[in-house]
Amino acid sequence: MLSFPLTSVRDAIARGRTDAEANGGFRDPYYGLRPGKDQKPGLWLVGDHGVYLMSNGQLLDGAKPLVVYAEECDLSTNDDWFDVKRRTFGSDDGVDFIDAEQLEPMMAAAPEATHLRILFHQDSMQLTLTAKS
């Protein structure tokens, strides 16, 4: 299971919307393989060097998206990030889309929650909110 602070999750969604408004829409995480499918507000869950959530608004050349690393899989704070990535996300790199229109009502319904947790199953992932002290 991986954990992401909700304040940072909200910031990444907001940044994606700001970038999209300023630069002409949302990016497609599948490089044109699924045109129009995930070109809407949300986050990309990326497994690469660590596991992180990334804002998805269009960017100007050279601009960088807002990235939020999982607390358990952050290269700057966990020397075992590769093992955590392999055990949770898997050994291959990849990207999954998390729709803001589904995530935001979930966050609004749990005002006491502090973290988004993502649990990975064989062929799916489960999103939950939790209050973490």
Short mmCIF file of N, CA, C and O in Angstrom, two decimals:
data_model
loop_
_atom_site.label_atom_id
_atom_site.label_comp_id
_atom_site.label_asym_id
_atom_site.label_seq_id
_atom_site.Cartn_x
_atom_site.Cartn_y
_atom_site.Cartn_z
N MET A 1 0.84 -1.17 0.00
CA MET A 1 0.00 0.00 0.00
C MET A 1 0.89 1.24 0.00
O MET A 1 1.93 1.26 0.65
N LEU A 2 0.46 2.26 -0.75
CA LEU A 2 1.19 3.52 -0.81
C LEU A 2 0.32 4.65 -0.30
O LEU A 2 -0.90 4.63 -0.49
N SER A 3 0.94 5.65 0.33
CA SER A 3 0.21 6.77 0.93
C SER A 3 0.66 8.09 0.34
O SER A 3 1.86 8.32 0.15
N PHE A 4 -0.32 8.97 0.11
CA PHE A 4 -0.07 10.30 -0.42
C PHE A 4 -0.81 11.32 0.45
O PHE A 4 -2.02 11.16 0.67
N PRO A 5 -0.15 12.36 0.93
CA PRO A 5 -0.85 13.39 1.73
C PRO A 5 -1.93 14.07 0.89
O PRO A 5 -1.68 14.49 -0.25
N LEU A 6 -3.13 14.20 1.45
CA LEU A 6 -4.25 14.78 0.70
C LEU A 6 -4.01 16.23 0.32
O LEU A 6 -4.49 16.66 -0.73
N THR A 7 -3.31 16.99 1.14
CA THR A 7 -3.05 18.38 0.76
C THR A 7 -2.26 18.42 -0.55
O THR A 7 -2.54 19.23 -1.43
N SER A 8 -1.30 17.53 -0.70
CA SER A 8 -0.50 17.46 -1.92
C SER A 8 -1.31 16.92 -3.10
O SER A 8 -1.14 17.35 -4.24
N VAL A 9 -2.21 15.97 -2.83
CA VAL A 9 -3.08 15.43 -3.88
C VAL A 9 -3.98 16.54 -4.42
O VAL A 9 -4.10 16.72 -5.64
N ARG A 10 -4.58 17.32 -3.52
CA ARG A 10 -5.42 18.44 -3.93
C ARG A 10 -4.62 19.47 -4.74
O ARG A 10 -5.10 20.01 -5.74
N ASP A 11 -3.39 19.75 -4.29
CA ASP A 11 -2.53 20.69 -5.00
C ASP A 11 -2.23 20.20 -6.43
O ASP A 11 -2.23 21.00 -7.37
N ALA A 12 -1.99 18.91 -6.59
CA ALA A 12 -1.67 18.36 -7.91
C ALA A 12 -2.88 18.44 -8.85
O ALA A 12 -2.74 18.77 -10.03
N ILE A 13 -4.07 18.18 -8.33
CA ILE A 13 -5.28 18.30 -9.14
C ILE A 13 -5.48 19.76 -9.56
O ILE A 13 -5.75 20.05 -10.73
N ALA A 14 -5.33 20.67 -8.60
CA ALA A 14 -5.49 22.10 -8.90
C ALA A 14 -4.46 22.56 -9.92
O ALA A 14 -4.78 23.32 -10.85
N ARG A 15 -3.24 22.13 -9.77
CA ARG A 15 -2.19 22.52 -10.72
C ARG A 15 -2.50 22.01 -12.13
O ARG A 15 -2.32 22.71 -13.12
N GLY A 16 -3.02 20.79 -12.22
CA GLY A 16 -3.40 20.26 -13.52
C GLY A 16 -4.47 21.11 -14.18
O GLY A 16 -4.41 21.39 -15.39
N ARG A 17 -5.45 21.53 -13.41
CA ARG A 17 -6.52 22.38 -13.95
C ARG A 17 -5.97 23.74 -14.39
O ARG A 17 -6.34 24.26 -15.44
N THR A 18 -5.10 24.33 -13.57
CA THR A 18 -4.49 25.62 -13.91
C THR A 18 -3.67 25.51 -15.19
O THR A 18 -3.79 26.35 -16.09
N ASP A 19 -2.85 24.47 -15.29
CA ASP A 19 -2.04 24.27 -16.49
C ASP A 19 -2.93 24.03 -17.71
O ASP A 19 -2.66 24.55 -18.80
N ALA A 20 -4.00 23.26 -17.54
CA ALA A 20 -4.91 22.96 -18.65
C ALA A 20 -5.59 24.24 -19.15
O ALA A 20 -5.70 24.46 -20.35
N GLU A 21 -6.03 25.07 -18.22
CA GLU A 21 -6.69 26.32 -18.60
C GLU A 21 -5.73 27.25 -19.33
O GLU A 21 -6.10 27.88 -20.33
N ALA A 22 -4.51 27.32 -18.87
CA ALA A 22 -3.53 28.22 -19.47
C ALA A 22 -2.95 27.70 -20.78
O ALA A 22 -2.50 28.50 -21.62
N ASN A 23 -2.95 26.38 -20.97
CA ASN A 23 -2.19 25.80 -22.09
C ASN A 23 -2.98 24.90 -23.02
O ASN A 23 -2.41 24.15 -23.81
N GLY A 24 -4.30 24.91 -22.91
CA GLY A 24 -5.09 24.21 -23.93
C GLY A 24 -5.54 22.81 -23.62
O GLY A 24 -5.71 22.00 -24.53
N GLY A 25 -5.75 22.48 -22.37
CA GLY A 25 -6.36 21.19 -22.05
C GLY A 25 -5.48 20.26 -21.24
O GLY A 25 -4.51 20.69 -20.61
N PHE A 26 -5.85 19.00 -21.25
CA PHE A 26 -5.19 17.99 -20.44
C PHE A 26 -4.36 17.06 -21.32
O PHE A 26 -4.70 16.81 -22.48
N ARG A 27 -3.29 16.53 -20.75
CA ARG A 27 -2.41 15.61 -21.48
C ARG A 27 -2.97 14.19 -21.43
O ARG A 27 -3.63 13.81 -20.49
N ASP A 28 -2.64 13.42 -22.44
CA ASP A 28 -3.03 12.02 -22.57
C ASP A 28 -1.87 11.15 -22.09
O ASP A 28 -0.81 11.17 -22.70
N PRO A 29 -2.04 10.40 -21.01
CA PRO A 29 -0.93 9.60 -20.50
C PRO A 29 -0.55 8.42 -21.40
O PRO A 29 0.48 7.80 -21.20
N TYR A 30 -1.36 8.14 -22.39
CA TYR A 30 -1.13 6.96 -23.22
C TYR A 30 -0.55 7.32 -24.59
O TYR A 30 -0.61 6.54 -25.51
N TYR A 31 -0.02 8.54 -24.71
CA TYR A 31 0.68 8.97 -25.93
C TYR A 31 -0.12 8.73 -27.20
O TYR A 31 0.38 8.23 -28.20
N GLY A 32 -1.40 9.06 -27.16
CA GLY A 32 -2.24 8.95 -28.34
C GLY A 32 -2.84 7.58 -28.60
O GLY A 32 -3.57 7.41 -29.56
N LEU A 33 -2.55 6.62 -27.74
CA LEU A 33 -3.09 5.27 -27.94
C LEU A 33 -4.57 5.19 -27.57
O LEU A 33 -5.28 4.29 -28.02
N ARG A 34 -5.03 6.10 -26.73
CA ARG A 34 -6.43 6.14 -26.31
C ARG A 34 -6.95 7.57 -26.43
O ARG A 34 -7.27 8.20 -25.44
N PRO A 35 -7.03 8.12 -27.65
CA PRO A 35 -7.38 9.53 -27.83
C PRO A 35 -8.71 9.89 -27.17
O PRO A 35 -9.70 9.18 -27.31
N GLY A 36 -8.68 10.99 -26.42
CA GLY A 36 -9.88 11.49 -25.76
C GLY A 36 -10.27 10.76 -24.50
O GLY A 36 -11.12 11.22 -23.74
N LYS A 37 -9.69 9.61 -24.20
CA LYS A 37 -10.10 8.78 -23.07
C LYS A 37 -9.84 9.45 -21.72
O LYS A 37 -10.72 9.54 -20.90
N ASP A 38 -8.63 9.89 -21.50
CA ASP A 38 -8.27 10.42 -20.18
C ASP A 38 -7.79 11.86 -20.27
O ASP A 38 -6.94 12.28 -19.50
N GLN A 39 -8.33 12.61 -21.20
CA GLN A 39 -7.98 14.00 -21.34
C GLN A 39 -8.99 14.84 -20.57
O GLN A 39 -9.80 15.57 -21.14
N LYS A 40 -8.95 14.66 -19.26
CA LYS A 40 -9.85 15.36 -18.35
C LYS A 40 -9.11 15.53 -17.03
O LYS A 40 -8.04 14.95 -16.83
N PRO A 41 -9.65 16.32 -16.10
CA PRO A 41 -8.94 16.55 -14.83
C PRO A 41 -8.70 15.25 -14.08
O PRO A 41 -9.56 14.40 -13.99
N GLY A 42 -7.50 15.14 -13.57
CA GLY A 42 -7.15 13.96 -12.79
C GLY A 42 -5.67 13.92 -12.50
O GLY A 42 -4.97 14.94 -12.60
N LEU A 43 -5.23 12.76 -12.13
CA LEU A 43 -3.83 12.55 -11.79
C LEU A 43 -3.32 11.32 -12.53
O LEU A 43 -4.08 10.38 -12.78
N TRP A 44 -2.06 11.34 -12.84
CA TRP A 44 -1.42 10.13 -13.34
C TRP A 44 -0.70 9.49 -12.18
O TRP A 44 0.07 10.14 -11.47
N LEU A 45 -0.95 8.22 -11.96
CA LEU A 45 -0.18 7.44 -11.00
C LEU A 45 0.93 6.78 -11.82
O LEU A 45 0.67 5.99 -12.72
N VAL A 46 2.17 7.17 -11.51
CA VAL A 46 3.31 6.75 -12.32
C VAL A 46 4.24 5.87 -11.50
O VAL A 46 4.61 6.22 -10.38
N GLY A 47 4.61 4.73 -12.05
CA GLY A 47 5.65 3.89 -11.49
C GLY A 47 6.86 3.99 -12.40
O GLY A 47 6.79 3.64 -13.57
N ASP A 48 7.94 4.52 -11.87
CA ASP A 48 9.14 4.76 -12.68
C ASP A 48 10.30 4.69 -11.70
O ASP A 48 10.58 3.65 -11.15
N HIS A 49 10.94 5.80 -11.46
CA HIS A 49 11.93 5.90 -10.38
C HIS A 49 11.14 6.34 -9.16
O HIS A 49 10.94 7.53 -8.92
N GLY A 50 10.62 5.37 -8.42
CA GLY A 50 9.68 5.62 -7.35
C GLY A 50 8.27 5.49 -7.89
O GLY A 50 8.05 5.11 -9.05
N VAL A 51 7.30 5.82 -7.04
CA VAL A 51 5.90 5.86 -7.46
C VAL A 51 5.38 7.22 -7.03
O VAL A 51 5.59 7.65 -5.90
N TYR A 52 4.70 7.89 -7.96
CA TYR A 52 4.24 9.25 -7.67
C TYR A 52 2.96 9.56 -8.43
O TYR A 52 2.61 8.90 -9.41
N LEU A 53 2.26 10.58 -7.93
CA LEU A 53 1.12 11.16 -8.62
C LEU A 53 1.63 12.40 -9.35
O LEU A 53 2.49 13.12 -8.83
N MET A 54 1.06 12.66 -10.52
CA MET A 54 1.52 13.78 -11.33
C MET A 54 0.32 14.54 -11.90
O MET A 54 -0.65 13.90 -12.35
N SER A 55 0.39 15.87 -11.87
CA SER A 55 -0.66 16.69 -12.47
C SER A 55 -0.70 16.43 -13.97
O SER A 55 0.30 16.05 -14.58
N ASN A 56 -1.88 16.63 -14.59
CA ASN A 56 -2.02 16.23 -15.99
C ASN A 56 -2.41 17.34 -16.95
O ASN A 56 -2.81 17.06 -18.07
N GLY A 57 -2.29 18.60 -16.55
CA GLY A 57 -2.59 19.69 -17.47
C GLY A 57 -1.51 19.85 -18.52
O GLY A 57 -0.34 19.50 -18.29
N GLN A 58 -1.89 20.37 -19.69
CA GLN A 58 -0.91 20.67 -20.74
C GLN A 58 0.15 21.62 -20.18
O GLN A 58 -0.16 22.50 -19.38
N LEU A 59 1.38 21.43 -20.63
CA LEU A 59 2.50 22.23 -20.13
C LEU A 59 3.15 22.99 -21.29
O LEU A 59 3.15 22.52 -22.42
N LEU A 60 3.72 24.14 -20.97
CA LEU A 60 4.55 24.84 -21.93
C LEU A 60 5.84 24.06 -22.10
O LEU A 60 6.25 23.31 -21.21
N ASP A 61 6.51 24.24 -23.24
CA ASP A 61 7.80 23.57 -23.46
C ASP A 61 8.75 23.86 -22.31
O ASP A 61 8.92 25.01 -21.92
N GLY A 62 9.32 22.81 -21.76
CA GLY A 62 10.28 22.95 -20.67
C GLY A 62 9.68 23.01 -19.28
O GLY A 62 10.38 22.90 -18.29
N ALA A 63 8.35 23.20 -19.18
CA ALA A 63 7.70 23.25 -17.87
C ALA A 63 7.56 21.84 -17.31
O ALA A 63 7.50 20.86 -18.04
N LYS A 64 7.52 21.74 -16.00
CA LYS A 64 7.42 20.45 -15.33
C LYS A 64 6.08 20.35 -14.59
O LYS A 64 5.61 21.32 -14.01
N PRO A 65 5.47 19.16 -14.58
CA PRO A 65 4.24 18.97 -13.83
C PRO A 65 4.53 18.92 -12.34
O PRO A 65 5.68 18.74 -11.92
N LEU A 66 3.49 19.08 -11.54
CA LEU A 66 3.63 18.91 -10.09
C LEU A 66 3.64 17.41 -9.80
O LEU A 66 2.77 16.67 -10.26
N VAL A 67 4.62 16.95 -9.06
CA VAL A 67 4.80 15.54 -8.73
C VAL A 67 4.72 15.36 -7.23
O VAL A 67 5.31 16.14 -6.47
N VAL A 68 3.96 14.34 -6.79
CA VAL A 68 3.81 14.02 -5.38
C VAL A 68 4.20 12.56 -5.19
O VAL A 68 3.49 11.65 -5.65
N TYR A 69 5.33 12.33 -4.55
CA TYR A 69 5.80 10.95 -4.33
C TYR A 69 5.01 10.28 -3.21
O TYR A 69 4.62 10.92 -2.23
N ALA A 70 4.82 8.98 -3.35
CA ALA A 70 4.27 8.18 -2.25
C ALA A 70 5.24 8.26 -1.09
O ALA A 70 6.46 8.21 -1.28
N GLU A 71 4.73 8.39 0.11
CA GLU A 71 5.59 8.49 1.29
C GLU A 71 6.52 7.30 1.41
O GLU A 71 7.66 7.43 1.84
N GLU A 72 6.06 6.13 1.00
CA GLU A 72 6.85 4.90 1.12
C GLU A 72 7.80 4.68 -0.05
O GLU A 72 8.63 3.77 -0.01
N CYS A 73 7.67 5.48 -1.10
CA CYS A 73 8.42 5.20 -2.32
C CYS A 73 9.02 6.47 -2.92
O CYS A 73 8.98 6.69 -4.13
N ASP A 74 9.58 7.29 -2.05
CA ASP A 74 10.19 8.56 -2.45
C ASP A 74 11.70 8.39 -2.47
O ASP A 74 12.30 8.05 -1.44
N LEU A 75 12.31 8.62 -3.60
CA LEU A 75 13.76 8.43 -3.76
C LEU A 75 14.56 9.28 -2.78
O LEU A 75 15.65 8.86 -2.35
N SER A 76 14.05 10.45 -2.43
CA SER A 76 14.82 11.35 -1.57
C SER A 76 14.74 10.98 -0.09
O SER A 76 15.54 11.48 0.70
N THR A 77 13.79 10.11 0.29
CA THR A 77 13.64 9.79 1.72
C THR A 77 13.72 8.30 2.04
O THR A 77 13.75 7.94 3.22
N ASN A 78 13.72 7.44 1.02
CA ASN A 78 13.70 6.01 1.28
C ASN A 78 14.69 5.29 0.37
O ASN A 78 14.48 5.19 -0.84
N ASP A 79 15.76 4.79 0.95
CA ASP A 79 16.76 4.06 0.18
C ASP A 79 16.22 2.76 -0.41
O ASP A 79 16.79 2.22 -1.36
N ASP A 80 15.13 2.25 0.15
CA ASP A 80 14.53 1.00 -0.33
C ASP A 80 13.40 1.25 -1.34
O ASP A 80 12.55 0.38 -1.55
N TRP A 81 13.37 2.41 -1.97
CA TRP A 81 12.27 2.78 -2.86
C TRP A 81 12.05 1.75 -3.97
O TRP A 81 10.92 1.47 -4.33
N PHE A 82 13.14 1.19 -4.51
CA PHE A 82 12.98 0.25 -5.63
C PHE A 82 12.25 -1.01 -5.17
O PHE A 82 11.36 -1.51 -5.87
N ASP A 83 12.58 -1.51 -3.99
CA ASP A 83 11.90 -2.70 -3.47
C ASP A 83 10.43 -2.40 -3.20
O ASP A 83 9.56 -3.21 -3.53
N VAL A 84 10.15 -1.23 -2.64
CA VAL A 84 8.75 -0.83 -2.38
C VAL A 84 7.99 -0.72 -3.70
O VAL A 84 6.87 -1.20 -3.83
N LYS A 85 8.61 -0.10 -4.70
CA LYS A 85 7.96 0.04 -6.01
C LYS A 85 7.63 -1.33 -6.59
O LYS A 85 6.53 -1.58 -7.07
N ARG A 86 8.59 -2.22 -6.55
CA ARG A 86 8.40 -3.57 -7.10
C ARG A 86 7.28 -4.32 -6.38
O ARG A 86 6.46 -4.98 -7.00
N ARG A 87 7.23 -4.21 -5.05
CA ARG A 87 6.22 -4.93 -4.26
C ARG A 87 4.82 -4.34 -4.41
O ARG A 87 3.83 -5.05 -4.24
N THR A 88 4.72 -3.05 -4.70
CA THR A 88 3.40 -2.41 -4.79
C THR A 88 2.97 -2.23 -6.23
O THR A 88 2.02 -2.87 -6.67
N PHE A 89 3.66 -1.42 -6.97
CA PHE A 89 3.29 -1.07 -8.34
C PHE A 89 3.68 -2.15 -9.34
O PHE A 89 3.06 -2.31 -10.37
N GLY A 90 4.74 -2.88 -9.03
CA GLY A 90 5.25 -3.90 -9.93
C GLY A 90 6.62 -3.50 -10.45
O GLY A 90 7.07 -2.37 -10.26
N SER A 91 7.29 -4.41 -11.12
CA SER A 91 8.65 -4.14 -11.56
C SER A 91 8.71 -3.33 -12.85
O SER A 91 9.70 -2.67 -13.13
N ASP A 92 7.64 -3.36 -13.66
CA ASP A 92 7.62 -2.58 -14.89
C ASP A 92 7.22 -1.14 -14.61
O ASP A 92 6.50 -0.86 -13.66
N ASP A 93 7.70 -0.24 -15.46
CA ASP A 93 7.24 1.14 -15.40
C ASP A 93 5.85 1.21 -16.00
O ASP A 93 5.48 0.39 -16.83
N GLY A 94 5.08 2.21 -15.59
CA GLY A 94 3.74 2.34 -16.14
C GLY A 94 3.03 3.56 -15.61
O GLY A 94 3.55 4.29 -14.76
N VAL A 95 1.82 3.76 -16.12
CA VAL A 95 0.99 4.89 -15.70
C VAL A 95 -0.47 4.46 -15.68
O VAL A 95 -0.91 3.69 -16.54
N ASP A 96 -1.19 4.92 -14.66
CA ASP A 96 -2.63 4.73 -14.55
C ASP A 96 -3.25 6.09 -14.30
O ASP A 96 -2.65 6.94 -13.64
N PHE A 97 -4.45 6.29 -14.81
CA PHE A 97 -5.15 7.55 -14.65
C PHE A 97 -6.13 7.45 -13.49
O PHE A 97 -6.87 6.47 -13.36
N ILE A 98 -6.15 8.49 -12.64
CA ILE A 98 -7.13 8.60 -11.55
C ILE A 98 -7.97 9.84 -11.84
O ILE A 98 -7.45 10.96 -11.89
N ASP A 99 -9.25 9.64 -12.05
CA ASP A 99 -10.18 10.69 -12.46
C ASP A 99 -10.50 11.61 -11.28
O ASP A 99 -10.97 11.15 -10.23
N ALA A 100 -10.27 12.91 -11.44
CA ALA A 100 -10.56 13.88 -10.38
C ALA A 100 -12.05 13.92 -10.05
O ALA A 100 -12.43 14.13 -8.90
N GLU A 101 -12.90 13.70 -11.06
CA GLU A 101 -14.35 13.75 -10.83
C GLU A 101 -14.82 12.61 -9.93
O GLU A 101 -15.91 12.69 -9.36
N GLN A 102 -14.03 11.57 -9.79
CA GLN A 102 -14.36 10.48 -8.87
C GLN A 102 -13.65 10.68 -7.53
O GLN A 102 -14.20 10.38 -6.47
N LEU A 103 -12.42 11.19 -7.57
CA LEU A 103 -11.62 11.34 -6.36
C LEU A 103 -12.08 12.52 -5.49
O LEU A 103 -12.13 12.41 -4.27
N GLU A 104 -12.45 13.63 -6.10
CA GLU A 104 -12.82 14.81 -5.31
C GLU A 104 -14.05 14.61 -4.43
O GLU A 104 -14.03 15.00 -3.26
N PRO A 105 -15.14 13.98 -4.92
CA PRO A 105 -16.26 13.72 -4.03
C PRO A 105 -15.89 12.78 -2.87
O PRO A 105 -16.38 12.92 -1.75
N MET A 106 -15.01 11.85 -3.16
CA MET A 106 -14.53 10.92 -2.13
C MET A 106 -13.81 11.71 -1.03
O MET A 106 -14.03 11.51 0.17
N MET A 107 -12.95 12.66 -1.43
CA MET A 107 -12.22 13.48 -0.45
C MET A 107 -13.17 14.40 0.32
O MET A 107 -13.02 14.57 1.52
N ALA A 108 -14.16 14.97 -0.36
CA ALA A 108 -15.12 15.86 0.29
C ALA A 108 -15.96 15.12 1.32
O ALA A 108 -16.34 15.69 2.35
N ALA A 109 -16.24 13.85 1.07
CA ALA A 109 -17.06 13.04 1.98
C ALA A 109 -16.29 12.58 3.22
O ALA A 109 -16.88 12.04 4.15
N ALA A 110 -14.98 12.79 3.24
CA ALA A 110 -14.15 12.35 4.37
C ALA A 110 -13.27 13.51 4.85
O ALA A 110 -12.05 13.49 4.66
N PRO A 111 -13.87 14.54 5.46
CA PRO A 111 -13.10 15.73 5.84
C PRO A 111 -12.01 15.45 6.88
O PRO A 111 -11.05 16.22 6.99
N GLU A 112 -12.13 14.36 7.61
CA GLU A 112 -11.12 14.02 8.62
C GLU A 112 -9.91 13.30 8.02
O GLU A 112 -8.87 13.14 8.68
N ALA A 113 -10.01 12.89 6.78
CA ALA A 113 -8.93 12.14 6.13
C ALA A 113 -7.72 13.03 5.86
O ALA A 113 -7.86 14.22 5.56
N THR A 114 -6.56 12.44 5.99
CA THR A 114 -5.30 13.17 5.74
C THR A 114 -4.51 12.57 4.59
O THR A 114 -3.62 13.23 4.06
N HIS A 115 -4.80 11.32 4.22
CA HIS A 115 -4.01 10.63 3.21
C HIS A 115 -4.88 9.81 2.26
O HIS A 115 -5.89 9.23 2.67
N LEU A 116 -4.44 9.77 1.02
CA LEU A 116 -4.96 8.85 0.03
C LEU A 116 -4.07 7.62 0.07
O LEU A 116 -2.84 7.75 0.00
N ARG A 117 -4.68 6.47 0.20
CA ARG A 117 -3.92 5.22 0.18
C ARG A 117 -4.33 4.42 -1.04
O ARG A 117 -5.52 4.34 -1.37
N ILE A 118 -3.35 3.84 -1.69
CA ILE A 118 -3.60 3.03 -2.87
C ILE A 118 -3.06 1.63 -2.60
O ILE A 118 -1.88 1.46 -2.30
N LEU A 119 -3.96 0.66 -2.70
CA LEU A 119 -3.61 -0.74 -2.52
C LEU A 119 -3.70 -1.41 -3.88
O LEU A 119 -4.66 -1.23 -4.61
N PHE A 120 -2.67 -2.15 -4.23
CA PHE A 120 -2.59 -2.79 -5.53
C PHE A 120 -2.96 -4.26 -5.42
O PHE A 120 -2.47 -4.97 -4.56
N HIS A 121 -3.85 -4.69 -6.33
CA HIS A 121 -4.23 -6.09 -6.45
C HIS A 121 -3.70 -6.62 -7.78
O HIS A 121 -3.12 -5.86 -8.56
N GLN A 122 -3.91 -7.87 -8.05
CA GLN A 122 -3.42 -8.50 -9.28
C GLN A 122 -3.76 -7.70 -10.54
O GLN A 122 -2.91 -7.45 -11.37
N ASP A 123 -5.02 -7.29 -10.67
CA ASP A 123 -5.44 -6.58 -11.89
C ASP A 123 -6.28 -5.34 -11.60
O ASP A 123 -7.05 -4.90 -12.44
N SER A 124 -6.11 -4.77 -10.41
CA SER A 124 -6.85 -3.57 -10.06
C SER A 124 -6.13 -2.85 -8.92
O SER A 124 -5.17 -3.36 -8.36
N MET A 125 -6.61 -1.65 -8.64
CA MET A 125 -6.10 -0.94 -7.47
C MET A 125 -7.27 -0.37 -6.70
O MET A 125 -8.34 -0.10 -7.26
N GLN A 126 -7.09 -0.24 -5.40
CA GLN A 126 -8.15 0.23 -4.51
C GLN A 126 -7.71 1.52 -3.87
O GLN A 126 -6.61 1.61 -3.30
N LEU A 127 -8.55 2.56 -3.97
CA LEU A 127 -8.27 3.84 -3.37
C LEU A 127 -9.08 3.97 -2.09
O LEU A 127 -10.28 3.71 -2.08
N THR A 128 -8.42 4.37 -1.01
CA THR A 128 -9.11 4.63 0.25
C THR A 128 -8.54 5.91 0.85
O THR A 128 -7.42 6.33 0.51
N LEU A 129 -9.32 6.50 1.74
CA LEU A 129 -8.85 7.68 2.47
C LEU A 129 -8.72 7.31 3.93
O LEU A 129 -9.52 6.53 4.46
N THR A 130 -7.72 7.87 4.57
CA THR A 130 -7.47 7.54 5.96
C THR A 130 -6.95 8.76 6.71
O THR A 130 -6.36 9.65 6.10
N ALA A 131 -7.18 8.77 8.00
CA ALA A 131 -6.59 9.80 8.86
C ALA A 131 -5.33 9.19 9.45
O ALA A 131 -5.36 8.17 10.12
N LYS A 132 -4.22 9.79 9.15
CA LYS A 132 -2.92 9.27 9.58
C LYS A 132 -2.30 10.29 10.50
O LYS A 132 -2.22 11.47 10.18
N SER A 133 -1.87 9.85 11.67
CA SER A 133 -1.30 10.80 12.62
C SER A 133 0.20 10.95 12.45
O SER A 133 0.87 10.26 11.79
#
